[in-house]
PDB file of N, CA and C in Angstrom:
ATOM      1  N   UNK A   1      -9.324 152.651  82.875  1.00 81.00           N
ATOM      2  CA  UNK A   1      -8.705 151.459  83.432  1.00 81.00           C
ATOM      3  C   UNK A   1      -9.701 150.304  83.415  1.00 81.00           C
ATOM      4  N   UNK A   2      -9.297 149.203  83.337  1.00 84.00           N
ATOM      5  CA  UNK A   2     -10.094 148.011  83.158  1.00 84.00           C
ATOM      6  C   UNK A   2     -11.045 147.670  84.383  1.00 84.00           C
ATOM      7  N   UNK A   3     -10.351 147.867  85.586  1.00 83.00           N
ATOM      8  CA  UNK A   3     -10.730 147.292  86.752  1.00 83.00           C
ATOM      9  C   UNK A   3     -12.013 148.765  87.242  1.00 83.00           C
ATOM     10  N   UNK A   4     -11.312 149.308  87.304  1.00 85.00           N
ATOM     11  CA  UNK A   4     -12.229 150.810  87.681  1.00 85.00           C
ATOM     12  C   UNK A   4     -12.639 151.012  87.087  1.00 85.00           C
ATOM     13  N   UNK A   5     -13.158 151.157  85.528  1.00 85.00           N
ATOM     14  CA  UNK A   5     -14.076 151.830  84.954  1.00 85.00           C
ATOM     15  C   UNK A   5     -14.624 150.983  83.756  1.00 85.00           C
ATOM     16  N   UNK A   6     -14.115 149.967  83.275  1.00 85.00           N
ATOM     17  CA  UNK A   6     -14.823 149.222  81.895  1.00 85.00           C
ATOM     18  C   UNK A   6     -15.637 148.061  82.827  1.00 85.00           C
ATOM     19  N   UNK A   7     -14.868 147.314  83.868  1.00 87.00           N
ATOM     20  CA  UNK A   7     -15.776 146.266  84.202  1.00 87.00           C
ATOM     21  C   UNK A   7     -16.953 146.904  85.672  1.00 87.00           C
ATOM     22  N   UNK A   8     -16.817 147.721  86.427  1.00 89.00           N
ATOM     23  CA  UNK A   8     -18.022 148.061  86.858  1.00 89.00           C
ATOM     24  C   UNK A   8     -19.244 148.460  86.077  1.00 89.00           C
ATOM     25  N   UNK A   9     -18.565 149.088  84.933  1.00 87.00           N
ATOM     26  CA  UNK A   9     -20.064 149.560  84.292  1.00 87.00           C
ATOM     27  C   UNK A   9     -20.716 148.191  83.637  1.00 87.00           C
ATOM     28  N   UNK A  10     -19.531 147.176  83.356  1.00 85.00           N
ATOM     29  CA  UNK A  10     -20.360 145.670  82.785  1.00 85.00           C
ATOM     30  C   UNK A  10     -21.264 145.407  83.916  1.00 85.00           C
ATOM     31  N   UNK A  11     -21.275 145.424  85.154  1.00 85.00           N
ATOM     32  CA  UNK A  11     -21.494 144.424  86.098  1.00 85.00           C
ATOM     33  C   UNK A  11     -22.610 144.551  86.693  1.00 85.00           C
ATOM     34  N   UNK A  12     -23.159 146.393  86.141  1.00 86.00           N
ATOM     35  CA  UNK A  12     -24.520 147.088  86.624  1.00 86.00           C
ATOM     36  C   UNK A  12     -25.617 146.535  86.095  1.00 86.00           C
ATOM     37  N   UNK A  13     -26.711 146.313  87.151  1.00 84.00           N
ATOM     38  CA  UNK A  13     -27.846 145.372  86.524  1.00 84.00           C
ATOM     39  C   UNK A  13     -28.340 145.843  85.583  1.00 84.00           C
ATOM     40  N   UNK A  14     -29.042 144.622  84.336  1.00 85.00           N
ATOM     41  CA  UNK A  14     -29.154 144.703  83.142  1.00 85.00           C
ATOM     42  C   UNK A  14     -28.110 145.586  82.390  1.00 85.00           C
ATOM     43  N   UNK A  15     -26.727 146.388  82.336  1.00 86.00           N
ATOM     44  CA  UNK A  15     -25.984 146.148  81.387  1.00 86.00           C
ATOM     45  C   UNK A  15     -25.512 145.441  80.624  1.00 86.00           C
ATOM     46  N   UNK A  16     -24.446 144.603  81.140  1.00 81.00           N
ATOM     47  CA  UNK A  16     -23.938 143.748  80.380  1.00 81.00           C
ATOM     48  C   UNK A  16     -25.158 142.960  79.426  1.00 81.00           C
ATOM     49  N   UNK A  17     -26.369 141.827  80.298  1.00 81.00           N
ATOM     50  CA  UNK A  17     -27.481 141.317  79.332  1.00 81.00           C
ATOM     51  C   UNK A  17     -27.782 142.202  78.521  1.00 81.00           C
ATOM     52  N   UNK A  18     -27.616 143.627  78.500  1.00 86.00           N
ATOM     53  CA  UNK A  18     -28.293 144.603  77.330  1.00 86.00           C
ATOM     54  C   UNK A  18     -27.344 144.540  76.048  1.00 86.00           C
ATOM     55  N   UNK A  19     -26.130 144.130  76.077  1.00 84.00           N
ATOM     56  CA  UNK A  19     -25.004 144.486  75.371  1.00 84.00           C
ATOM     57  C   UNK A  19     -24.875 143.140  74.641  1.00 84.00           C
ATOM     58  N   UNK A  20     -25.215 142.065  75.469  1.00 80.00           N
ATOM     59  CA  UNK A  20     -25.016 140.645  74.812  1.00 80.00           C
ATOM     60  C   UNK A  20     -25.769 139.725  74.348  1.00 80.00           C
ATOM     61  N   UNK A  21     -27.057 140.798  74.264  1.00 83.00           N
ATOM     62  CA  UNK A  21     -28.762 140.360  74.042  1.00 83.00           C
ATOM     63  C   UNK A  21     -28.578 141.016  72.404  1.00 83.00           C
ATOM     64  N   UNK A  22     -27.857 142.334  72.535  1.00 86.00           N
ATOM     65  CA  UNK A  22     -27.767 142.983  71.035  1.00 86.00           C
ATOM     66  C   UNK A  22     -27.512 141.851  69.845  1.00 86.00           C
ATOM     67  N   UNK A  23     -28.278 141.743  69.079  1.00 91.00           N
ATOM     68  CA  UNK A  23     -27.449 140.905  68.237  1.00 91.00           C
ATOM     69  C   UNK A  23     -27.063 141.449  67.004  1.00 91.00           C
ATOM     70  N   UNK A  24     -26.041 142.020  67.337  1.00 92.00           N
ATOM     71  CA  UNK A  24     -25.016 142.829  66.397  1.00 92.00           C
ATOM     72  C   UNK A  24     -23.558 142.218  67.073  1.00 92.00           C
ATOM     73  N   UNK A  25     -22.427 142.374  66.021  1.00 90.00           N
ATOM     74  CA  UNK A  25     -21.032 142.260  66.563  1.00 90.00           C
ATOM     75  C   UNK A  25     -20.151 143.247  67.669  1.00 90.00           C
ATOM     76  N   UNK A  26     -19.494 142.228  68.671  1.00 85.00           N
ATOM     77  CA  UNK A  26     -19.609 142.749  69.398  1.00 85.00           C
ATOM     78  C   UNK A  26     -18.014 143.326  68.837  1.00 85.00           C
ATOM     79  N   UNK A  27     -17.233 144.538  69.545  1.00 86.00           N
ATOM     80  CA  UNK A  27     -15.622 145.047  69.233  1.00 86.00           C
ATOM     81  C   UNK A  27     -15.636 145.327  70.160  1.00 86.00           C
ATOM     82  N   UNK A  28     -14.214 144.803  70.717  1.00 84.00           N
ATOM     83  CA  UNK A  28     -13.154 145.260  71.985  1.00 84.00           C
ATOM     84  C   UNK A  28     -12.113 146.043  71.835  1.00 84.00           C
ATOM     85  N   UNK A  29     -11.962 147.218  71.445  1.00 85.00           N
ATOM     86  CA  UNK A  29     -10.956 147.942  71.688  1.00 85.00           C
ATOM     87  C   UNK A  29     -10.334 148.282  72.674  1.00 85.00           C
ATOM     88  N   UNK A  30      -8.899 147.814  72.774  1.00 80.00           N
ATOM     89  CA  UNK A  30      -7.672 147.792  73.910  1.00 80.00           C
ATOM     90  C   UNK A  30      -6.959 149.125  74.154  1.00 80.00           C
ATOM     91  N   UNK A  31      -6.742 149.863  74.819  1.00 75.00           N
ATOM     92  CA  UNK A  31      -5.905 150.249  75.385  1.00 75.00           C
ATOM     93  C   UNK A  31      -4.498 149.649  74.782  1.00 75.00           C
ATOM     94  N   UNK A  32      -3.507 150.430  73.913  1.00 72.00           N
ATOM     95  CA  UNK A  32      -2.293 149.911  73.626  1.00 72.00           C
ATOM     96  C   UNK A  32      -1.039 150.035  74.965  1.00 72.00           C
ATOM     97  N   UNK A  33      -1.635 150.291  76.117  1.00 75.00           N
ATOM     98  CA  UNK A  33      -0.343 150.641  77.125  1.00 75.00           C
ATOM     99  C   UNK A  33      -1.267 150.331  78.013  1.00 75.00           C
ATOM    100  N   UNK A  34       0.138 149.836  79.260  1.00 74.00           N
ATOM    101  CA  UNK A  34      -0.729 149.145  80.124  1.00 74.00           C
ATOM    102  C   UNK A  34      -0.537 150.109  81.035  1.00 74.00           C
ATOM    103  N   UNK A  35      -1.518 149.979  82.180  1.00 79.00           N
ATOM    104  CA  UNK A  35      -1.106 150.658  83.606  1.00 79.00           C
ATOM    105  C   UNK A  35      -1.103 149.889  84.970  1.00 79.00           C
ATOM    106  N   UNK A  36      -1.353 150.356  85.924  1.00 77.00           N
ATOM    107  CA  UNK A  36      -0.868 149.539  87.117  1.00 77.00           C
ATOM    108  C   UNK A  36      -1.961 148.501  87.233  1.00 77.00           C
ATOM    109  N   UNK A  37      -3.321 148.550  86.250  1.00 79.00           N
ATOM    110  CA  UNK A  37      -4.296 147.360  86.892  1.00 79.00           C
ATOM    111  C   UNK A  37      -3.677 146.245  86.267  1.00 79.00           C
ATOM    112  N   UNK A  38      -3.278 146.718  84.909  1.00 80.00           N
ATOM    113  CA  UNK A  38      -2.970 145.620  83.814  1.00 80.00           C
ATOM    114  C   UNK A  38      -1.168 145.270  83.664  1.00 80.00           C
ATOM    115  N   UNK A  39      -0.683 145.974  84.877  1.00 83.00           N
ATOM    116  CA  UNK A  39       0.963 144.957  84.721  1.00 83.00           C
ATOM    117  C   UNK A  39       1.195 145.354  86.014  1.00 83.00           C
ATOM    118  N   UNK A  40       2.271 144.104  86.621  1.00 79.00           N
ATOM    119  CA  UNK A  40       2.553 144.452  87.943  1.00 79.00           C
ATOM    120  C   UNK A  40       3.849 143.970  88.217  1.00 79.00           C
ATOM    121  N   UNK A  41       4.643 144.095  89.098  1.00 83.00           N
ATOM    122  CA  UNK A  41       5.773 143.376  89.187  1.00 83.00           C
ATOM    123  C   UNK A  41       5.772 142.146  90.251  1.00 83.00           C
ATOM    124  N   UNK A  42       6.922 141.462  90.003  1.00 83.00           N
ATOM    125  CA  UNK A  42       6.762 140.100  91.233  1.00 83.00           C
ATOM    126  C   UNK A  42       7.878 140.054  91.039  1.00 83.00           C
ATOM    127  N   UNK A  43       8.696 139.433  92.629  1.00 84.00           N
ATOM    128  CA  UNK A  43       9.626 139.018  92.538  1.00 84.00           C
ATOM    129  C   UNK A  43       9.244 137.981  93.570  1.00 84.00           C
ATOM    130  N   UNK A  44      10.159 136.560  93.563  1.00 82.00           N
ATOM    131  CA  UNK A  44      10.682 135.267  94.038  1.00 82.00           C
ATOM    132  C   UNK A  44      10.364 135.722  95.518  1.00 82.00           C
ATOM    133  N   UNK A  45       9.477 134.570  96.036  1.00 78.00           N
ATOM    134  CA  UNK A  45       9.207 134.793  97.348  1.00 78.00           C
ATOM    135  C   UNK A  45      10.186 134.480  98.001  1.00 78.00           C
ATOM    136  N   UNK A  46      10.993 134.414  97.878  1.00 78.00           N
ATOM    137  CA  UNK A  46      12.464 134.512  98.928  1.00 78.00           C
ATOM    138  C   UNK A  46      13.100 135.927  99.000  1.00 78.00           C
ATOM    139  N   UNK A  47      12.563 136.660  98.242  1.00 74.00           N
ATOM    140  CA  UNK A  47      12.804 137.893  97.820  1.00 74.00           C
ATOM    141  C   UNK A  47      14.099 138.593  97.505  1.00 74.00           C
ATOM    142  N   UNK A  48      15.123 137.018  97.225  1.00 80.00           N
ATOM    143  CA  UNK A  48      16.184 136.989  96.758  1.00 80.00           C
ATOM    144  C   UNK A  48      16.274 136.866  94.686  1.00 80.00           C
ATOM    145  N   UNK A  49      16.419 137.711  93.801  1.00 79.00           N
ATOM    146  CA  UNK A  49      16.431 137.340  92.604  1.00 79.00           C
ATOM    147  C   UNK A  49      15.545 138.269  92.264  1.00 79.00           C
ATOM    148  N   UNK A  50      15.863 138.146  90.437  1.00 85.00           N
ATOM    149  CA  UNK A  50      15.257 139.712  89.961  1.00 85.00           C
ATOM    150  C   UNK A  50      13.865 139.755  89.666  1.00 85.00           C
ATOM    151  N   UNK A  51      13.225 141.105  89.569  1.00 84.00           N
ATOM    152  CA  UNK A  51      11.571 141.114  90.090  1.00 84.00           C
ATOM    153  C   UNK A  51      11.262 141.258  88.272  1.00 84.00           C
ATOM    154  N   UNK A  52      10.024 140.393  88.097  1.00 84.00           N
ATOM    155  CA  UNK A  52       9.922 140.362  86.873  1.00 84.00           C
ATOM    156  C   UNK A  52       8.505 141.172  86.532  1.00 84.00           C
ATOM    157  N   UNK A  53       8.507 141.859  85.242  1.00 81.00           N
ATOM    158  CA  UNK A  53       7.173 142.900  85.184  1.00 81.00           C
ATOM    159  C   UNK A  53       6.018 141.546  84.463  1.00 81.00           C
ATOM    160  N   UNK A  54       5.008 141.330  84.833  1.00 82.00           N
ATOM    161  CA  UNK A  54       4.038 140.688  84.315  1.00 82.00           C
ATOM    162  C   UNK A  54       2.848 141.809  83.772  1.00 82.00           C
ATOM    163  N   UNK A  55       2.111 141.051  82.772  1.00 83.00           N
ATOM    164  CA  UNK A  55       1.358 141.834  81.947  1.00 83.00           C
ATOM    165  C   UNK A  55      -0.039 141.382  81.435  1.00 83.00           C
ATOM    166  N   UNK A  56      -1.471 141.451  81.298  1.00 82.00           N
ATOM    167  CA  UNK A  56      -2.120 140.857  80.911  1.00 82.00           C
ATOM    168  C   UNK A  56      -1.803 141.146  79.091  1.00 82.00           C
ATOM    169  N   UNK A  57      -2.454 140.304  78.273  1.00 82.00           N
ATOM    170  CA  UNK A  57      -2.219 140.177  77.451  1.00 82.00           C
ATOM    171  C   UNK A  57      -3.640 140.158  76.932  1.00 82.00           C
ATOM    172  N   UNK A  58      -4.226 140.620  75.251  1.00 82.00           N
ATOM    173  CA  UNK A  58      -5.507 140.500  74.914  1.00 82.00           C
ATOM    174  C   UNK A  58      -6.795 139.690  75.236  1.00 82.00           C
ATOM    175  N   UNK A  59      -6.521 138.123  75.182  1.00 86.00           N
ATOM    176  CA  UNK A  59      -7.110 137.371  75.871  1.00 86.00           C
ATOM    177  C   UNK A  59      -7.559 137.624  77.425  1.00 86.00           C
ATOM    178  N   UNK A  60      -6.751 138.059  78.282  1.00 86.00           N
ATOM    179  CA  UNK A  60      -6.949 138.393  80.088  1.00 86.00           C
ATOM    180  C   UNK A  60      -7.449 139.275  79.641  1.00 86.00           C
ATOM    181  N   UNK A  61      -7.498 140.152  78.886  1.00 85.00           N
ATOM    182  CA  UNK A  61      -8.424 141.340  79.149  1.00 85.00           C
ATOM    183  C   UNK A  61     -10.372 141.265  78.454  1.00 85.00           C
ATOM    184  N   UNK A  62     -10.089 140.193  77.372  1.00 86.00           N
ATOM    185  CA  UNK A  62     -11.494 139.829  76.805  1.00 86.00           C
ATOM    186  C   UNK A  62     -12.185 138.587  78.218  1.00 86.00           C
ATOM    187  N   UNK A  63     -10.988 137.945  78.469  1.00 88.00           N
ATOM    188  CA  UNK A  63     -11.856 137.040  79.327  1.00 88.00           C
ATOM    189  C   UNK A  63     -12.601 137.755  80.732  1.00 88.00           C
ATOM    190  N   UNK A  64     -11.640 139.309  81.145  1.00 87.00           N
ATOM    191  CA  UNK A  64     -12.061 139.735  82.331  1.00 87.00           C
ATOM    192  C   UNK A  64     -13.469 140.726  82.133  1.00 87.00           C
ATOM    193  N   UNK A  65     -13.653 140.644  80.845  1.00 86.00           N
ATOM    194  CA  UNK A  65     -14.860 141.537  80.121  1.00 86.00           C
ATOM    195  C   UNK A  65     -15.666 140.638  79.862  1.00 86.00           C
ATOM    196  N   UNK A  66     -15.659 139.286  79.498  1.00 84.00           N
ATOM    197  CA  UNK A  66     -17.030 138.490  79.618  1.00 84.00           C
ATOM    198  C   UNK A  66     -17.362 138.089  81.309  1.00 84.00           C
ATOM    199  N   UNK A  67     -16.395 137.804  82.119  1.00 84.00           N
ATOM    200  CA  UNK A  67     -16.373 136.962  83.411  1.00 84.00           C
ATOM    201  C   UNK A  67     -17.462 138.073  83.868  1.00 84.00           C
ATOM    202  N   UNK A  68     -17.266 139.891  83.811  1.00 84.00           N
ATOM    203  CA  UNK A  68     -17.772 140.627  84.225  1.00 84.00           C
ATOM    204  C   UNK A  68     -19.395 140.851  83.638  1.00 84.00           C
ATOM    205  N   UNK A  69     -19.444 140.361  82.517  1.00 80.00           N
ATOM    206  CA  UNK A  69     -20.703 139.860  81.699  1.00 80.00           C
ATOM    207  C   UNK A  69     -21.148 139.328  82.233  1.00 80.00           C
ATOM    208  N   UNK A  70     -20.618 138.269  82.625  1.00 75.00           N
ATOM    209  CA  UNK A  70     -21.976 137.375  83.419  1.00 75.00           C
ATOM    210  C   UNK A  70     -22.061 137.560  84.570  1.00 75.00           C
ATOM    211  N   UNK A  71     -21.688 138.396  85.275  1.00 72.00           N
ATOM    212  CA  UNK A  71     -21.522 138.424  86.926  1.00 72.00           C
ATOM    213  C   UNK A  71     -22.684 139.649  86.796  1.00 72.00           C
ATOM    214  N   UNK A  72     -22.805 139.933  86.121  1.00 57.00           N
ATOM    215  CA  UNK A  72     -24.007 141.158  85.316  1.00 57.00           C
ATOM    216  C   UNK A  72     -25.056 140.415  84.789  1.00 57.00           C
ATOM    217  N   UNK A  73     -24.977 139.392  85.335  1.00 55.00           N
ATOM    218  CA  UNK A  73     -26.786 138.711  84.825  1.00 55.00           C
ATOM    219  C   UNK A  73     -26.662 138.065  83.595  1.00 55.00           C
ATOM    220  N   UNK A  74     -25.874 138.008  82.876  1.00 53.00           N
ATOM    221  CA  UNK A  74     -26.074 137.599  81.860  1.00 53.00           C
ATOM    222  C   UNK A  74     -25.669 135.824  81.505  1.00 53.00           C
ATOM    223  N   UNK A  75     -26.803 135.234  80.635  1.00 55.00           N
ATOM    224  CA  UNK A  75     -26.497 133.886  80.798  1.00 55.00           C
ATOM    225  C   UNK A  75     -25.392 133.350  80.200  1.00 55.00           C
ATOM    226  N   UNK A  76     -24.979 131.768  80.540  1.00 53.00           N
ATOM    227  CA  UNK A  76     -23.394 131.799  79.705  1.00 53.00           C
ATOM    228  C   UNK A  76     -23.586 130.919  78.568  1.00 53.00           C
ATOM    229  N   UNK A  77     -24.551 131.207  78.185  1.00 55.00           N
ATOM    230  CA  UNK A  77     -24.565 130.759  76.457  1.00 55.00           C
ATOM    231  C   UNK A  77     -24.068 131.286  75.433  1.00 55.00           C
ATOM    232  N   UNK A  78     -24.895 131.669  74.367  1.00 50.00           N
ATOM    233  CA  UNK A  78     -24.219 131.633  73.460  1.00 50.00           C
ATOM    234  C   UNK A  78     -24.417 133.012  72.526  1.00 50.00           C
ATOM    235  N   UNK A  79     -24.448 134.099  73.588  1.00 46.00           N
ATOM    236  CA  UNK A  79     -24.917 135.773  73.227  1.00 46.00           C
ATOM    237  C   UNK A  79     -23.568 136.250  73.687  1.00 46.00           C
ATOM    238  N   UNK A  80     -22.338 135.723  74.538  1.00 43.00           N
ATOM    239  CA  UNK A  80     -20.986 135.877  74.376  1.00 43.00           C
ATOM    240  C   UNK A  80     -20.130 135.458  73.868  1.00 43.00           C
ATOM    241  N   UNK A  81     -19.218 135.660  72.950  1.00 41.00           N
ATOM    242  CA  UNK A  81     -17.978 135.271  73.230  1.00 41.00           C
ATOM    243  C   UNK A  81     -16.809 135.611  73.063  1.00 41.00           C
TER     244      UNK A  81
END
């Protein structure tokens, strides 16, 4: 899962800087199915009307893997992106 297990291990000191210091290319391989971190439902705060499933999409999941990069020490130049 994204939340429990890919971005804590970014966030451990000197990981992430170890990963984005590499200068080799970096690959994100996704998960093709989502689970409860990565879709959720909502419905209309009147809680009248139908509840709609929301989903992160490739981007939310690369941006929540750098955000976790740098919250891991790492600077926000130009060793991410």
């Amino acid at each position: 899962s994204l939340y429990t297990s890919v971005l804590p291990s970014l966030v451990l000191e000197g990981v992430g800087e170890a990963i984005a210091n590499r200068n080799v290319p970096k690959v994100l391989l996704l998960n093709g199915w989502h689970d409860s971190e990565t879709s959720w439902a909502e419905t209309p705060s009147s809680g009248l009307g139908e509840c709609t499933v929301k989903r992160m999409d490739a981007s939310l999941f690369a941006k929540a893997v750098v955000d976790a990069l740098y919250q891991g020490g790492v600077d926000q130049g130009d060793n991410v992106i």
